mmCIF file of C-alpha atoms in Angstrom:
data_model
loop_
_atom_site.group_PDB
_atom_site.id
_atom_site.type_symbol
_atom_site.label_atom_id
_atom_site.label_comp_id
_atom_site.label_asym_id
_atom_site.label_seq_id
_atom_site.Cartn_x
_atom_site.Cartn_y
_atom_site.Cartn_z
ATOM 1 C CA UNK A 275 0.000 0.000 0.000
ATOM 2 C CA UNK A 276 1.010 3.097 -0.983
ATOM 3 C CA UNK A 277 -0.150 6.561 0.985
ATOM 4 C CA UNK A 278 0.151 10.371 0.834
ATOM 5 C CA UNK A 279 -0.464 11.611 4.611
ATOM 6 C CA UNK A 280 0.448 14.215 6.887
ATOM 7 C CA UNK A 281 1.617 12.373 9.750
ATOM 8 C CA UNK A 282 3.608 14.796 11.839
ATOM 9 C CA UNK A 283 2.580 18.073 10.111
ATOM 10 C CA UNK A 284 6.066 18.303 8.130
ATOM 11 C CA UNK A 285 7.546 16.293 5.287
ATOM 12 C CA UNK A 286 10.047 14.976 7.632
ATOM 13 C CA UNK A 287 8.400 11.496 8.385
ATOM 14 C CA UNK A 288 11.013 9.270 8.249
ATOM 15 C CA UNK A 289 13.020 11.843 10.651
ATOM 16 C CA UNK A 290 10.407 10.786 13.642
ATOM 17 C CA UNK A 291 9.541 7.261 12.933
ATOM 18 C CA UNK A 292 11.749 3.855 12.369
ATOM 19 C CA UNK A 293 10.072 1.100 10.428
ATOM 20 C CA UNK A 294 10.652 -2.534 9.517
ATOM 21 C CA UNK A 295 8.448 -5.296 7.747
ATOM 22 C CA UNK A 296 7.520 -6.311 11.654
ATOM 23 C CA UNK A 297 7.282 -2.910 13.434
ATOM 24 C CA UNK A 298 6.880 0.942 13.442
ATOM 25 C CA UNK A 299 8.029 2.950 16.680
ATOM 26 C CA UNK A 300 6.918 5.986 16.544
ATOM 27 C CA UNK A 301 6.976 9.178 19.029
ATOM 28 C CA UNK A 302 4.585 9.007 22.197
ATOM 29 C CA UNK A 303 2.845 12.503 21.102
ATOM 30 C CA UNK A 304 1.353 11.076 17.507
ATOM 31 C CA UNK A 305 -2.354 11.084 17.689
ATOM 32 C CA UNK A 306 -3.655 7.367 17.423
ATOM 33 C CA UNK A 307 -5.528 8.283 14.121
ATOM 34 C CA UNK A 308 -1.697 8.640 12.605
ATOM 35 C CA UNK A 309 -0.638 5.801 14.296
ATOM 36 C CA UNK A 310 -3.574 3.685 13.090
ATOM 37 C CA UNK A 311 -2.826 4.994 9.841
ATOM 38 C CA UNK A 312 0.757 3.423 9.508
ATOM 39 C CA UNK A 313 -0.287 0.650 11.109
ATOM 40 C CA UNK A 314 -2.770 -0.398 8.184
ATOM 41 C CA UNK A 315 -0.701 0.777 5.248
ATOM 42 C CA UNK A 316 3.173 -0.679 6.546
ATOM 43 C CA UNK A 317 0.549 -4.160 7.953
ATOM 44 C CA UNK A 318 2.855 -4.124 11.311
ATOM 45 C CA UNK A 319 2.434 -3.518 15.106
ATOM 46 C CA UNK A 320 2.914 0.018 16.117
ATOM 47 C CA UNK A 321 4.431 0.801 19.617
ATOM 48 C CA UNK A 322 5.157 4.459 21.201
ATOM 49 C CA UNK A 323 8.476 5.194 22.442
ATOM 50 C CA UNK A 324 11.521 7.880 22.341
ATOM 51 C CA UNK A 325 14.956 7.342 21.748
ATOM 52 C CA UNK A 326 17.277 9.001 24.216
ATOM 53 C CA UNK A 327 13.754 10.734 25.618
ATOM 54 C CA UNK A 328 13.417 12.349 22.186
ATOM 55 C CA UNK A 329 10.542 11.908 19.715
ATOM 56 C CA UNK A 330 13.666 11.983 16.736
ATOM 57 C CA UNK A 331 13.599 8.153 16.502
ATOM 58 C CA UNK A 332 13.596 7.801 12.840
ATOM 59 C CA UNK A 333 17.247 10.243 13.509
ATOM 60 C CA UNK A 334 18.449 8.438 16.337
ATOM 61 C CA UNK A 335 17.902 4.846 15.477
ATOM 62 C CA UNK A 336 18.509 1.815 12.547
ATOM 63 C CA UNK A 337 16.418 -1.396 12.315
ATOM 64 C CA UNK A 338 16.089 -4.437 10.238
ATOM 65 C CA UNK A 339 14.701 -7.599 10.833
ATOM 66 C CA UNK A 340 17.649 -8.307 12.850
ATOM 67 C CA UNK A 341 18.240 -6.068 14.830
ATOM 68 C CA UNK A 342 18.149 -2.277 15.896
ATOM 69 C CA UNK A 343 21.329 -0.120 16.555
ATOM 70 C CA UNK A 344 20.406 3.214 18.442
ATOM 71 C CA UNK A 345 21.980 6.277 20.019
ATOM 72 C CA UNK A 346 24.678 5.822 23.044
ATOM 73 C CA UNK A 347 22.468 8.236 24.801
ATOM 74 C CA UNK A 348 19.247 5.753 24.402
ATOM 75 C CA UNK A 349 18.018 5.514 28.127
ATOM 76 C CA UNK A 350 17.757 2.514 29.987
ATOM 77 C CA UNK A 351 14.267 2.311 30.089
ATOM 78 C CA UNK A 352 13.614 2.650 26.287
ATOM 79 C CA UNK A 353 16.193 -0.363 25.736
ATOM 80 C CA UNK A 354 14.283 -2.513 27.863
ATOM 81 C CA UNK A 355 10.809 -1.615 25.684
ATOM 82 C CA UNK A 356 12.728 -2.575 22.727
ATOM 83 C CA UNK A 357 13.998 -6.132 24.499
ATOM 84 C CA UNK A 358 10.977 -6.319 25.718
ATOM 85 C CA UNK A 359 9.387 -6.645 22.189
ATOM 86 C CA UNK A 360 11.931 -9.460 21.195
ATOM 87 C CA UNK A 361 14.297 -6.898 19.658
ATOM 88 C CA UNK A 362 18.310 -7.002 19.732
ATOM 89 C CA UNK A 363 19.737 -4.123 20.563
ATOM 90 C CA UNK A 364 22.893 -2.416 20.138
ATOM 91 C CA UNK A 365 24.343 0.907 21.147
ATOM 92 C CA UNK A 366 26.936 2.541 18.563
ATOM 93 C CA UNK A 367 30.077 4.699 20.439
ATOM 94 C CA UNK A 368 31.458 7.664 18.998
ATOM 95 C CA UNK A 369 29.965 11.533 18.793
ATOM 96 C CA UNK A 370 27.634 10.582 15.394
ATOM 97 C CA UNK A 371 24.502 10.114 17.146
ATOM 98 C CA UNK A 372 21.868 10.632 14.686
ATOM 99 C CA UNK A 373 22.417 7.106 13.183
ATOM 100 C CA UNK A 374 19.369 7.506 10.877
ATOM 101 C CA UNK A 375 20.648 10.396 9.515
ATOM 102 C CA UNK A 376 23.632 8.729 8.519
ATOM 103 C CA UNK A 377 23.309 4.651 7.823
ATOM 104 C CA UNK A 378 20.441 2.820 5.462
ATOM 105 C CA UNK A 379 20.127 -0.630 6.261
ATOM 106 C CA UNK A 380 17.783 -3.300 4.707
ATOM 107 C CA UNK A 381 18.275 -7.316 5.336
ATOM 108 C CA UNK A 382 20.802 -8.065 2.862
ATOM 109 C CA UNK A 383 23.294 -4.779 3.817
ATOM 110 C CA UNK A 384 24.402 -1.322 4.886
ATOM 111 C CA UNK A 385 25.570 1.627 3.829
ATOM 112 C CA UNK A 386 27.159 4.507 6.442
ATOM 113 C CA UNK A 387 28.733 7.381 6.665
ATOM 114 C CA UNK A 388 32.563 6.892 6.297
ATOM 115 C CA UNK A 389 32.756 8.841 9.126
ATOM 116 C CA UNK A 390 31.904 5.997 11.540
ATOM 117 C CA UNK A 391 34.786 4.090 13.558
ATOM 118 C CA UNK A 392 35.617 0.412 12.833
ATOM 119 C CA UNK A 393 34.250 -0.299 15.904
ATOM 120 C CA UNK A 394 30.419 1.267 15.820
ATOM 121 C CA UNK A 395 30.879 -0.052 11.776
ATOM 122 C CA UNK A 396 31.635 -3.808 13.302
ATOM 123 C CA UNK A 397 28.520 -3.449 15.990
ATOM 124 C CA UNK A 398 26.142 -2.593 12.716
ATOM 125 C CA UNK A 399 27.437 -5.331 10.947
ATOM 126 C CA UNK A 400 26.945 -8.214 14.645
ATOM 127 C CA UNK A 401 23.744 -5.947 15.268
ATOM 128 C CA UNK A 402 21.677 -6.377 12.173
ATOM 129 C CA UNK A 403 23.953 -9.240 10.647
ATOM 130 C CA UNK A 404 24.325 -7.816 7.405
ATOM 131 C CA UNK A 405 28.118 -6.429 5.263
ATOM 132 C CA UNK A 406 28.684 -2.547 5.395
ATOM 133 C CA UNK A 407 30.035 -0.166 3.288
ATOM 134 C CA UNK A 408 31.202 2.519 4.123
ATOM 135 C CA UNK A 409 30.765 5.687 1.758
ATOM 136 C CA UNK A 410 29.789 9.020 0.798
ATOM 137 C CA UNK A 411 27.087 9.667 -1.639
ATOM 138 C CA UNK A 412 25.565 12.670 -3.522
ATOM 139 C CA UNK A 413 28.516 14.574 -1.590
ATOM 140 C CA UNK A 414 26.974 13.707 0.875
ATOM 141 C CA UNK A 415 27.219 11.831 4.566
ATOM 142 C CA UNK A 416 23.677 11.776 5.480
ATOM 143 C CA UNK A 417 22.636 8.083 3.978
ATOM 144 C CA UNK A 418 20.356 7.699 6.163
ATOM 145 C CA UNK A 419 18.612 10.723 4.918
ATOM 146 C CA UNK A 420 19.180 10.128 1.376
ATOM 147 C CA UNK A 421 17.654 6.562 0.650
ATOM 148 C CA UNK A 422 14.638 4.510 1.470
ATOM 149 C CA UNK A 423 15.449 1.253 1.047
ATOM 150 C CA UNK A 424 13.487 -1.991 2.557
ATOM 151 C CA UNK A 425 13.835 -6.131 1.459
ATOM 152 C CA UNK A 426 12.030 -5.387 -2.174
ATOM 153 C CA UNK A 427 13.690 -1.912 -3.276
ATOM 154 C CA UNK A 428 15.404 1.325 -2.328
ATOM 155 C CA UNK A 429 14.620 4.575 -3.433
ATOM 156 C CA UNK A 430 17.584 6.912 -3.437
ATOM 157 C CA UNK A 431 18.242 11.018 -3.664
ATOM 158 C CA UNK A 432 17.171 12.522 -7.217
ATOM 159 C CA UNK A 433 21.062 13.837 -7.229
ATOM 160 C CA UNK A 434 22.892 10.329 -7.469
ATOM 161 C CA UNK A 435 24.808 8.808 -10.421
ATOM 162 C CA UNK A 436 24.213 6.022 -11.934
ATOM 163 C CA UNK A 437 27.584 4.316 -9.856
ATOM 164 C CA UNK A 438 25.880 5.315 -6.930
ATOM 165 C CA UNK A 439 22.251 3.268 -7.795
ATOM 166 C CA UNK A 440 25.056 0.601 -9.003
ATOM 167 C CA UNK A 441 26.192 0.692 -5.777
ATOM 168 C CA UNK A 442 23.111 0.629 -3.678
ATOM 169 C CA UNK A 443 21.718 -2.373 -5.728
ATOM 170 C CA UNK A 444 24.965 -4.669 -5.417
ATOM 171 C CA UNK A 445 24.896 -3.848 -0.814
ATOM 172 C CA UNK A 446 21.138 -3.705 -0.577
ATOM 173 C CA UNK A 447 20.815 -6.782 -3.201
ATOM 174 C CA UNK A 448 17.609 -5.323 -4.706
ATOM 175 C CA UNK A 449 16.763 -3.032 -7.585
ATOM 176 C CA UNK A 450 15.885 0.850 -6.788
ATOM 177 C CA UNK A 451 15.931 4.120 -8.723
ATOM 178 C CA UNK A 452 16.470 7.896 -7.881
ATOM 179 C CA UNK A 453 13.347 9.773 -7.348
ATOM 180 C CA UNK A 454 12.217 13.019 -4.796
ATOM 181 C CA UNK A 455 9.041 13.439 -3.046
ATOM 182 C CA UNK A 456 6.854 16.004 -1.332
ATOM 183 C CA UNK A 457 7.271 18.101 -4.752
ATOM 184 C CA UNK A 458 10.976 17.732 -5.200
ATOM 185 C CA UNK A 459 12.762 17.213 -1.913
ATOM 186 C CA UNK A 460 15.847 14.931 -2.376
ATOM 187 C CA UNK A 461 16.078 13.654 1.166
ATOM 188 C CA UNK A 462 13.772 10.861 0.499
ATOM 189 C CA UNK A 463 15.315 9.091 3.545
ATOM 190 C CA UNK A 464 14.218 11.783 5.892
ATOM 191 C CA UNK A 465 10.660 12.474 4.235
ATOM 192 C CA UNK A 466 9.491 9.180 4.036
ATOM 193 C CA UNK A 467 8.503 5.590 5.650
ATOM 194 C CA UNK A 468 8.342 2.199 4.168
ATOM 195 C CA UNK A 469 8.795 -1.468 4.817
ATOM 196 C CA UNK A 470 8.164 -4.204 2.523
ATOM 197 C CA UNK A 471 4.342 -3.948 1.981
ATOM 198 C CA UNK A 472 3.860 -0.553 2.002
ATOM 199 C CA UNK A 473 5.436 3.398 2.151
ATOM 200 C CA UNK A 474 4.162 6.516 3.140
ATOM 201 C CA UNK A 475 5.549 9.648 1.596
ATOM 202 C CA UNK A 476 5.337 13.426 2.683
ATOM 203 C CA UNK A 477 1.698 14.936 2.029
ATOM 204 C CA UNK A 478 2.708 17.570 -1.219
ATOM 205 C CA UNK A 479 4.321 14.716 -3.174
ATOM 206 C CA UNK A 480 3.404 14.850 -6.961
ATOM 207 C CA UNK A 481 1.312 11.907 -8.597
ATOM 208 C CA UNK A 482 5.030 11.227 -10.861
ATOM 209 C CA UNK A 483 6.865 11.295 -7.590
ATOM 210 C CA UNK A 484 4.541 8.669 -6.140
ATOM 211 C CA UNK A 485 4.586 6.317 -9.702
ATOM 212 C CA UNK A 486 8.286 6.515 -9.177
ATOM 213 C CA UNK A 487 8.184 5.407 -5.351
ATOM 214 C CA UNK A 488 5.957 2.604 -6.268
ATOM 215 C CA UNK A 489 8.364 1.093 -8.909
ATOM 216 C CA UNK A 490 11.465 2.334 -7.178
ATOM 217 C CA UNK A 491 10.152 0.536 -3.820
ATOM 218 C CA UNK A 492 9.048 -2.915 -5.805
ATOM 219 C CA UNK A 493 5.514 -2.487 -5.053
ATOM 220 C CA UNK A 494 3.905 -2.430 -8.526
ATOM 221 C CA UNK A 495 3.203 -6.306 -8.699
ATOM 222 C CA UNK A 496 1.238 -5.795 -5.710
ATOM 223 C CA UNK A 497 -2.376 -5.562 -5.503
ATOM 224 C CA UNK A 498 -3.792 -2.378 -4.104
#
């Protein structure tokens, strides 16, 4: 399923809520219609939380089906809700906190900021048991931010090369494309939400910019 919704009032969805094909966590203040909202079109379990008391858990946190690697500020209390829902859990050292900002992570492999030590790079790699690479892209060090990616496709920044979507399909070991959404924004990362049955892009995004998240994202086999 594929939706256009305001869910926090800005484009920024993906900066507030972390998804997988299993669960959303999203921020304690989201009213329960938004909540029931992702809930139907991602088909998972929705549970409120913070990360490191803030409502920035799309920022501050990475997840796959394996495992989820969070802030070295995340409080005690939020990494027992996450154990507590069957989830392995990892905290990254170093001063790069905002690990959504800077990793994308699917099943099958990561890509993160080159800034990253070899030792928060090996806990990724234990954490959510997938190979990482370790890169720039677009000029840029915000991966996170720049691609959506889940187990059936990736969308990635309107600005990268064709290397780069090279790249992405050979670590993420599924096809994608460039796009933008919410009429043009490149940080698709940051401005969006998806898993493998469904995404939900910022409000103002264009009826082209949604055709291109469905194919980008794998979904067009699917029946809506």
């Amino acid at each position: 399923m594929l939706k256009r919704v305001d869910i926090v009032g800005n484009p920024n969805l993906g900066v507030f809520i972390l998804a997988t094909d299993d669960l959303a966590i999203v921020p304690y203040n989201l009213l329960d219609e938004k909540v029931e909202i992702i809930k139907e079109t991602l088909e998972v379990e929705a549970v409120k939380s913070s990360i490191s008391g803030s409502s920035l858990i799309g920022s501050l946190a990475v997840a796959n089906s394996n495992g989820l690697v969070v802030s070295p500020h995340v409080l005690d209390r939020e990494i027992k809700q996450f154990e507590d829902l069957g989830l392995n859990v990892a905290t990254v050292p170093g001063r790069y906190t905002a690990l959504g900002n800077i990793v994308a992570a699917n099943d099958n492999g990561a890509i993160v900021s080159p800034f990253l030590s070899e030792d928060a790079i090996n806990i990724i790699e234990e954490t959510l048991d997938v190979d990482v690479k370790a890169t720039s892209m677009v000029g840029s060090d915000i991966i996170g931010s720049l691609i959506q990616v889940t187990n059936k496709g990736f969308l990635i920044s309107s600005k990268a090369v064709q290397s780069e979507v090279r790249l992405a399909q050979e670590v993420f070991g599924v096809e994608g494309d460039i796009g933008t959404v919410g009429k043009g924004i490149p940080l698709v990362g940051a401005c969006s939400i998806a898993n493998s049955k469904g995404a939900i892009v910022a409000k103002d995004s264009t009826g082209p910019e949604m055709a291109r998240v469905e194919e980008a994202l794998g979904f067009l086999d699917d029946d809506f």
